[in-house]
C-alpha cells in the first residue's frame, strides 16, 4: 500500500520535553520539508519566535479511485537561523470539520491521528518531541493551533494563512502536456495541479475558501 511508503518520507521533529531526542540528519530532505523563508505564519514558544509564509495543506491524489493522501505542515525559522517544524497527516474528516488533533510521536511512519514536531535552536541539534498533542483549527483561510506536552502545558502556539497544494496523476492533466515533476517521490509520478483544473483538487480547495 502506497500510504506507508509516502508517510515514511515525513521526517520531523519538535518542541520537546527534557527527554527530547536528537532528530535524524536533514540531508536528503525534500524541498517541501526544508525550512521556508520567514513570513506571515508565526510560531511562538519559550525558546523564541519562528515564522514562515504559511501553514501548508497538501493533497496527493493516487490513481483510481482517486483517494487523496493529505498532509498539513509548517516549516518555520527564526531570525537567528533556528527552525521549528511539524507534519500531520489528516483524513477526509478534516476537510469537513476544519479541525484535527494528533498525538505527537517520534516515529517516521505517520498516519492520520499522528504528528511529528521538531525544533532547532541556532547552532544546536535538531530535537524531536516524543510525546504530547498537536491541535489545529482552520477558519476560512487562517490556521491556528498549539502543541501541548503530556502534562497539558502549552509548548508552542502557531497561526497564519493556510495555502493549498494539490498533485495528481499526469493523465488527469492531459498526460504528455502535464508539467514534469521535479521528483517522483515514491516512484508513482504525480504532477501539481496549480490551476486547480481537476474537479478533485478544485473541490478540496473550495472547502477552505
PDB file of C-alpha atoms in Angstrom:
ATOM      1  CA  UNK A   1       0.000   0.000   0.000  1.00  0.00           C
ATOM      2  CA  UNK A   2       1.432   3.369  -1.013  1.00  0.00           C
ATOM      3  CA  UNK A   3       0.240   5.187   2.118  1.00  0.00           C
ATOM      4  CA  UNK A   4       3.011   3.769   4.296  1.00  0.00           C
ATOM      5  CA  UNK A   5       5.711   4.488   1.719  1.00  0.00           C
ATOM      6  CA  UNK A   6       4.717   8.108   1.386  1.00  0.00           C
ATOM      7  CA  UNK A   7       4.375   8.719   5.087  1.00  0.00           C
ATOM      8  CA  UNK A   8       7.877   7.396   5.778  1.00  0.00           C
ATOM      9  CA  UNK A   9       9.145  10.484   3.944  1.00  0.00           C
ATOM     10  CA  UNK A  10       7.541  12.748   6.525  1.00  0.00           C
ATOM     11  CA  UNK A  11      10.559  13.118   8.827  1.00  0.00           C
ATOM     12  CA  UNK A  12      10.108  15.750  11.541  1.00  0.00           C
ATOM     13  CA  UNK A  13      10.837  16.790  14.964  1.00  0.00           C
ATOM     14  CA  UNK A  14       9.747  19.190  17.639  1.00  0.00           C
ATOM     15  CA  UNK A  15       9.224  21.217  20.654  1.00  0.00           C
ATOM     16  CA  UNK A  16      10.465  18.901  23.282  1.00  0.00           C
ATOM     17  CA  UNK A  17      10.401  17.832  26.868  1.00  0.00           C
ATOM     18  CA  UNK A  18      13.514  17.238  28.924  1.00  0.00           C
ATOM     19  CA  UNK A  19      13.504  13.764  27.311  1.00  0.00           C
ATOM     20  CA  UNK A  20      13.727  15.223  23.827  1.00  0.00           C
ATOM     21  CA  UNK A  21      15.710  13.194  21.340  1.00  0.00           C
ATOM     22  CA  UNK A  22      18.037  14.248  18.563  1.00  0.00           C
ATOM     23  CA  UNK A  23      16.400  14.217  15.187  1.00  0.00           C
ATOM     24  CA  UNK A  24      17.890  12.493  12.189  1.00  0.00           C
ATOM     25  CA  UNK A  25      20.183  14.403   9.836  1.00  0.00           C
ATOM     26  CA  UNK A  26      18.470  16.813   7.444  1.00  0.00           C
ATOM     27  CA  UNK A  27      20.482  15.556   4.497  1.00  0.00           C
ATOM     28  CA  UNK A  28      18.160  14.157   1.864  1.00  0.00           C
ATOM     29  CA  UNK A  29      15.064  16.108   2.913  1.00  0.00           C
ATOM     30  CA  UNK A  30      12.838  17.229   0.068  1.00  0.00           C
ATOM     31  CA  UNK A  31      12.355  20.904  -0.721  1.00  0.00           C
ATOM     32  CA  UNK A  32       8.891  20.774   0.858  1.00  0.00           C
ATOM     33  CA  UNK A  33      10.408  19.660   4.171  1.00  0.00           C
ATOM     34  CA  UNK A  34      13.124  22.291   4.416  1.00  0.00           C
ATOM     35  CA  UNK A  35      12.571  25.499   6.431  1.00  0.00           C
ATOM     36  CA  UNK A  36      10.763  28.163   4.428  1.00  0.00           C
ATOM     37  CA  UNK A  37      11.558  31.907   4.267  1.00  0.00           C
ATOM     38  CA  UNK A  38      10.152  33.998   7.080  1.00  0.00           C
ATOM     39  CA  UNK A  39       6.636  35.322   6.553  1.00  0.00           C
ATOM     40  CA  UNK A  40       3.069  35.688   7.815  1.00  0.00           C
ATOM     41  CA  UNK A  41       2.718  32.417   9.761  1.00  0.00           C
ATOM     42  CA  UNK A  42       4.129  32.685  13.280  1.00  0.00           C
ATOM     43  CA  UNK A  43       5.214  30.106  15.861  1.00  0.00           C
ATOM     44  CA  UNK A  44       5.771  31.175  19.461  1.00  0.00           C
ATOM     45  CA  UNK A  45       7.477  29.137  22.149  1.00  0.00           C
ATOM     46  CA  UNK A  46       9.643  29.861  25.185  1.00  0.00           C
ATOM     47  CA  UNK A  47      12.841  29.436  23.172  1.00  0.00           C
ATOM     48  CA  UNK A  48      11.891  32.038  20.555  1.00  0.00           C
ATOM     49  CA  UNK A  49       9.642  33.065  17.678  1.00  0.00           C
ATOM     50  CA  UNK A  50       9.672  31.467  14.233  1.00  0.00           C
ATOM     51  CA  UNK A  51       7.833  32.313  11.033  1.00  0.00           C
ATOM     52  CA  UNK A  52       7.056  31.006   7.540  1.00  0.00           C
ATOM     53  CA  UNK A  53       4.967  32.215   4.584  1.00  0.00           C
ATOM     54  CA  UNK A  54       2.060  29.930   5.514  1.00  0.00           C
ATOM     55  CA  UNK A  55       0.787  26.725   7.020  1.00  0.00           C
ATOM     56  CA  UNK A  56       0.622  24.301   4.084  1.00  0.00           C
ATOM     57  CA  UNK A  57      -2.151  21.833   3.347  1.00  0.00           C
ATOM     58  CA  UNK A  58      -1.386  19.367   0.561  1.00  0.00           C
ATOM     59  CA  UNK A  59      -3.451  16.676  -1.136  1.00  0.00           C
ATOM     60  CA  UNK A  60      -1.779  13.957  -3.195  1.00  0.00           C
ATOM     61  CA  UNK A  61      -4.281  12.049  -5.343  1.00  0.00           C
ATOM     62  CA  UNK A  62      -3.429   8.476  -6.232  1.00  0.00           C
ATOM     63  CA  UNK A  63      -4.890   6.544  -9.162  1.00  0.00           C
ATOM     64  CA  UNK A  64      -8.426   5.297  -9.478  1.00  0.00           C
ATOM     65  CA  UNK A  65     -10.488   5.588  -7.351  1.00  0.00           C
ATOM     66  CA  UNK A  66      -8.963   8.989  -6.547  1.00  0.00           C
ATOM     67  CA  UNK A  67      -8.057   8.604  -2.877  1.00  0.00           C
ATOM     68  CA  UNK A  68      -6.023  11.545  -1.574  1.00  0.00           C
ATOM     69  CA  UNK A  69      -3.177  11.437   0.922  1.00  0.00           C
ATOM     70  CA  UNK A  70      -3.455  14.693   2.853  1.00  0.00           C
ATOM     71  CA  UNK A  71      -0.866  16.453   4.975  1.00  0.00           C
ATOM     72  CA  UNK A  72      -0.751  19.689   6.972  1.00  0.00           C
ATOM     73  CA  UNK A  73       2.751  21.045   7.540  1.00  0.00           C
ATOM     74  CA  UNK A  74       4.580  24.080   8.848  1.00  0.00           C
ATOM     75  CA  UNK A  75       8.301  24.652   8.429  1.00  0.00           C
ATOM     76  CA  UNK A  76       9.381  27.925  10.055  1.00  0.00           C
ATOM     77  CA  UNK A  77      12.615  29.651  11.017  1.00  0.00           C
ATOM     78  CA  UNK A  78      13.800  32.374  13.366  1.00  0.00           C
ATOM     79  CA  UNK A  79      15.876  35.461  12.685  1.00  0.00           C
ATOM     80  CA  UNK A  80      18.991  33.705  14.011  1.00  0.00           C
ATOM     81  CA  UNK A  81      18.549  30.599  11.846  1.00  0.00           C
ATOM     82  CA  UNK A  82      16.702  28.337  14.266  1.00  0.00           C
ATOM     83  CA  UNK A  83      13.894  26.163  12.896  1.00  0.00           C
ATOM     84  CA  UNK A  84      10.531  24.759  14.039  1.00  0.00           C
ATOM     85  CA  UNK A  85       8.501  22.225  12.045  1.00  0.00           C
ATOM     86  CA  UNK A  86       5.544  19.897  12.192  1.00  0.00           C
ATOM     87  CA  UNK A  87       3.969  17.340   9.844  1.00  0.00           C
ATOM     88  CA  UNK A  88       0.479  15.985  10.426  1.00  0.00           C
ATOM     89  CA  UNK A  89      -1.363  13.646   8.038  1.00  0.00           C
ATOM     90  CA  UNK A  90      -5.138  14.232   8.033  1.00  0.00           C
ATOM     91  CA  UNK A  91      -8.128  12.442   6.520  1.00  0.00           C
ATOM     92  CA  UNK A  92     -11.384  13.419   4.809  1.00  0.00           C
ATOM     93  CA  UNK A  93     -12.935  14.344   8.165  1.00  0.00           C
ATOM     94  CA  UNK A  94     -10.535  17.283   8.432  1.00  0.00           C
ATOM     95  CA  UNK A  95     -11.901  18.724   5.165  1.00  0.00           C
ATOM     96  CA  UNK A  96     -15.397  18.707   6.698  1.00  0.00           C
ATOM     97  CA  UNK A  97     -14.655  19.751  10.281  1.00  0.00           C
ATOM     98  CA  UNK A  98     -11.619  22.032   9.666  1.00  0.00           C
ATOM     99  CA  UNK A  99     -10.239  20.657  12.923  1.00  0.00           C
ATOM    100  CA  UNK A 100      -7.741  17.926  13.786  1.00  0.00           C
ATOM    101  CA  UNK A 101      -5.964  16.678  16.893  1.00  0.00           C
ATOM    102  CA  UNK A 102      -2.954  14.380  16.675  1.00  0.00           C
ATOM    103  CA  UNK A 103      -0.737  12.508  19.102  1.00  0.00           C
ATOM    104  CA  UNK A 104       2.896  13.523  18.732  1.00  0.00           C
ATOM    105  CA  UNK A 105       5.270  10.657  18.026  1.00  0.00           C
ATOM    106  CA  UNK A 106       8.998  10.343  17.185  1.00  0.00           C
ATOM    107  CA  UNK A 107       8.179   7.674  14.576  1.00  0.00           C
ATOM    108  CA  UNK A 108       8.835   8.494  10.925  1.00  0.00           C
ATOM    109  CA  UNK A 109       5.939   6.418   9.562  1.00  0.00           C
ATOM    110  CA  UNK A 110       2.844   8.540  10.109  1.00  0.00           C
ATOM    111  CA  UNK A 111      -0.889   8.180   9.631  1.00  0.00           C
ATOM    112  CA  UNK A 112      -3.984  10.194  10.489  1.00  0.00           C
ATOM    113  CA  UNK A 113      -4.047  10.944  14.209  1.00  0.00           C
ATOM    114  CA  UNK A 114      -0.252  11.170  14.491  1.00  0.00           C
ATOM    115  CA  UNK A 115       2.151  14.094  14.084  1.00  0.00           C
ATOM    116  CA  UNK A 116       5.872  14.755  14.271  1.00  0.00           C
ATOM    117  CA  UNK A 117       7.258  18.030  15.633  1.00  0.00           C
ATOM    118  CA  UNK A 118      10.836  19.309  15.913  1.00  0.00           C
ATOM    119  CA  UNK A 119      12.766  22.450  16.582  1.00  0.00           C
ATOM    120  CA  UNK A 120      16.369  23.566  16.422  1.00  0.00           C
ATOM    121  CA  UNK A 121      17.947  26.485  18.224  1.00  0.00           C
ATOM    122  CA  UNK A 122      20.565  28.379  16.235  1.00  0.00           C
ATOM    123  CA  UNK A 123      23.731  26.297  16.079  1.00  0.00           C
ATOM    124  CA  UNK A 124      22.234  23.457  18.103  1.00  0.00           C
ATOM    125  CA  UNK A 125      20.985  19.955  17.286  1.00  0.00           C
ATOM    126  CA  UNK A 126      17.532  19.293  15.895  1.00  0.00           C
ATOM    127  CA  UNK A 127      15.333  17.921  18.696  1.00  0.00           C
ATOM    128  CA  UNK A 128      12.265  15.702  18.459  1.00  0.00           C
ATOM    129  CA  UNK A 129       9.290  15.999  20.755  1.00  0.00           C
ATOM    130  CA  UNK A 130       8.499  12.434  21.763  1.00  0.00           C
ATOM    131  CA  UNK A 131       5.040  12.848  23.310  1.00  0.00           C
ATOM    132  CA  UNK A 132       2.199  15.324  23.586  1.00  0.00           C
ATOM    133  CA  UNK A 133      -0.593  16.533  21.304  1.00  0.00           C
ATOM    134  CA  UNK A 134      -0.931  18.890  18.358  1.00  0.00           C
ATOM    135  CA  UNK A 135      -4.269  20.630  17.773  1.00  0.00           C
ATOM    136  CA  UNK A 136      -5.172  22.500  14.567  1.00  0.00           C
ATOM    137  CA  UNK A 137      -8.228  24.563  13.624  1.00  0.00           C
ATOM    138  CA  UNK A 138      -8.851  26.303  10.283  1.00  0.00           C
ATOM    139  CA  UNK A 139     -11.271  29.224   9.951  1.00  0.00           C
ATOM    140  CA  UNK A 140     -11.643  30.410   6.379  1.00  0.00           C
ATOM    141  CA  UNK A 141      -8.080  30.585   5.121  1.00  0.00           C
ATOM    142  CA  UNK A 142      -6.498  31.033   8.554  1.00  0.00           C
ATOM    143  CA  UNK A 143      -4.914  28.196  10.505  1.00  0.00           C
ATOM    144  CA  UNK A 144      -4.323  28.256  14.237  1.00  0.00           C
ATOM    145  CA  UNK A 145      -3.098  25.659  16.686  1.00  0.00           C
ATOM    146  CA  UNK A 146      -0.985  24.654  19.619  1.00  0.00           C
ATOM    147  CA  UNK A 147       1.369  21.946  20.783  1.00  0.00           C
ATOM    148  CA  UNK A 148       0.853  20.651  24.303  1.00  0.00           C
ATOM    149  CA  UNK A 149       3.085  18.482  26.422  1.00  0.00           C
ATOM    150  CA  UNK A 150       1.831  15.264  28.002  1.00  0.00           C
ATOM    151  CA  UNK A 151       1.040  17.103  31.249  1.00  0.00           C
ATOM    152  CA  UNK A 152      -1.157  19.612  29.389  1.00  0.00           C
ATOM    153  CA  UNK A 153       1.214  22.568  29.369  1.00  0.00           C
ATOM    154  CA  UNK A 154       1.344  24.567  26.131  1.00  0.00           C
ATOM    155  CA  UNK A 155       4.746  24.102  24.487  1.00  0.00           C
ATOM    156  CA  UNK A 156       4.142  26.205  21.364  1.00  0.00           C
ATOM    157  CA  UNK A 157       1.399  28.058  19.514  1.00  0.00           C
ATOM    158  CA  UNK A 158       1.149  28.809  15.808  1.00  0.00           C
ATOM    159  CA  UNK A 159      -1.124  30.751  13.474  1.00  0.00           C
ATOM    160  CA  UNK A 160      -1.123  32.085   9.952  1.00  0.00           C
ATOM    161  CA  UNK A 161      -2.584  31.793   6.461  1.00  0.00           C
ATOM    162  CA  UNK A 162      -3.328  28.346   5.042  1.00  0.00           C
ATOM    163  CA  UNK A 163      -2.188  27.578   1.499  1.00  0.00           C
ATOM    164  CA  UNK A 164      -3.317  24.576  -0.542  1.00  0.00           C
ATOM    165  CA  UNK A 165      -1.230  22.390  -2.873  1.00  0.00           C
ATOM    166  CA  UNK A 166      -2.606  19.516  -4.938  1.00  0.00           C
ATOM    167  CA  UNK A 167      -0.866  16.844  -7.024  1.00  0.00           C
ATOM    168  CA  UNK A 168      -2.469  14.347  -9.394  1.00  0.00           C
ATOM    169  CA  UNK A 169      -1.507  11.636 -11.919  1.00  0.00           C
ATOM    170  CA  UNK A 170      -0.252  13.241 -15.176  1.00  0.00           C
ATOM    171  CA  UNK A 171      -3.140  11.727 -17.149  1.00  0.00           C
ATOM    172  CA  UNK A 172      -5.573  13.895 -15.214  1.00  0.00           C
ATOM    173  CA  UNK A 173      -3.926  16.969 -16.741  1.00  0.00           C
ATOM    174  CA  UNK A 174      -3.598  15.656 -20.271  1.00  0.00           C
ATOM    175  CA  UNK A 175      -0.691  13.229 -19.963  1.00  0.00           C
ATOM    176  CA  UNK A 176       2.176  14.459 -22.140  1.00  0.00           C
ATOM    177  CA  UNK A 177       1.060  18.075 -21.778  1.00  0.00           C
ATOM    178  CA  UNK A 178       1.202  17.934 -17.993  1.00  0.00           C
ATOM    179  CA  UNK A 179       4.039  19.585 -16.033  1.00  0.00           C
ATOM    180  CA  UNK A 180       7.126  17.452 -15.450  1.00  0.00           C
ATOM    181  CA  UNK A 181       7.530  16.577 -11.741  1.00  0.00           C
ATOM    182  CA  UNK A 182      10.785  17.625 -10.103  1.00  0.00           C
ATOM    183  CA  UNK A 183      10.862  14.433  -8.044  1.00  0.00           C
ATOM    184  CA  UNK A 184       8.999  11.136  -8.496  1.00  0.00           C
ATOM    185  CA  UNK A 185       8.814  10.641  -4.721  1.00  0.00           C
ATOM    186  CA  UNK A 186       7.877   7.019  -4.052  1.00  0.00           C
ATOM    187  CA  UNK A 187       8.094   6.078  -7.730  1.00  0.00           C
ATOM    188  CA  UNK A 188       4.500   6.964  -8.635  1.00  0.00           C
ATOM    189  CA  UNK A 189       4.625  10.051 -10.835  1.00  0.00           C
ATOM    190  CA  UNK A 190       2.310  12.890  -9.867  1.00  0.00           C
ATOM    191  CA  UNK A 191       2.259  16.493 -11.010  1.00  0.00           C
ATOM    192  CA  UNK A 192       0.995  19.728  -9.431  1.00  0.00           C
ATOM    193  CA  UNK A 193      -2.444  20.959 -10.449  1.00  0.00           C
ATOM    194  CA  UNK A 194      -1.576  24.593  -9.873  1.00  0.00           C
ATOM    195  CA  UNK A 195      -4.633  25.891 -11.765  1.00  0.00           C
ATOM    196  CA  UNK A 196      -6.971  23.547  -9.832  1.00  0.00           C
ATOM    197  CA  UNK A 197      -8.308  22.345 -13.172  1.00  0.00           C
ATOM    198  CA  UNK A 198      -9.235  18.875 -11.915  1.00  0.00           C
ATOM    199  CA  UNK A 199     -12.556  18.534 -10.068  1.00  0.00           C
ATOM    200  CA  UNK A 200     -10.859  16.683  -7.209  1.00  0.00           C
ATOM    201  CA  UNK A 201      -8.371  19.473  -6.467  1.00  0.00           C
ATOM    202  CA  UNK A 202     -10.919  22.220  -7.086  1.00  0.00           C
ATOM    203  CA  UNK A 203     -13.420  20.685  -4.647  1.00  0.00           C
ATOM    204  CA  UNK A 204     -10.742  20.345  -1.982  1.00  0.00           C
ATOM    205  CA  UNK A 205      -9.651  23.969  -2.407  1.00  0.00           C
ATOM    206  CA  UNK A 206     -13.249  25.211  -2.345  1.00  0.00           C
ATOM    207  CA  UNK A 207     -13.732  23.621   1.069  1.00  0.00           C
ATOM    208  CA  UNK A 208     -11.185  26.050   2.527  1.00  0.00           C
ATOM    209  CA  UNK A 209     -12.304  29.336   0.965  1.00  0.00           C
TER     210      UNK A 209
END
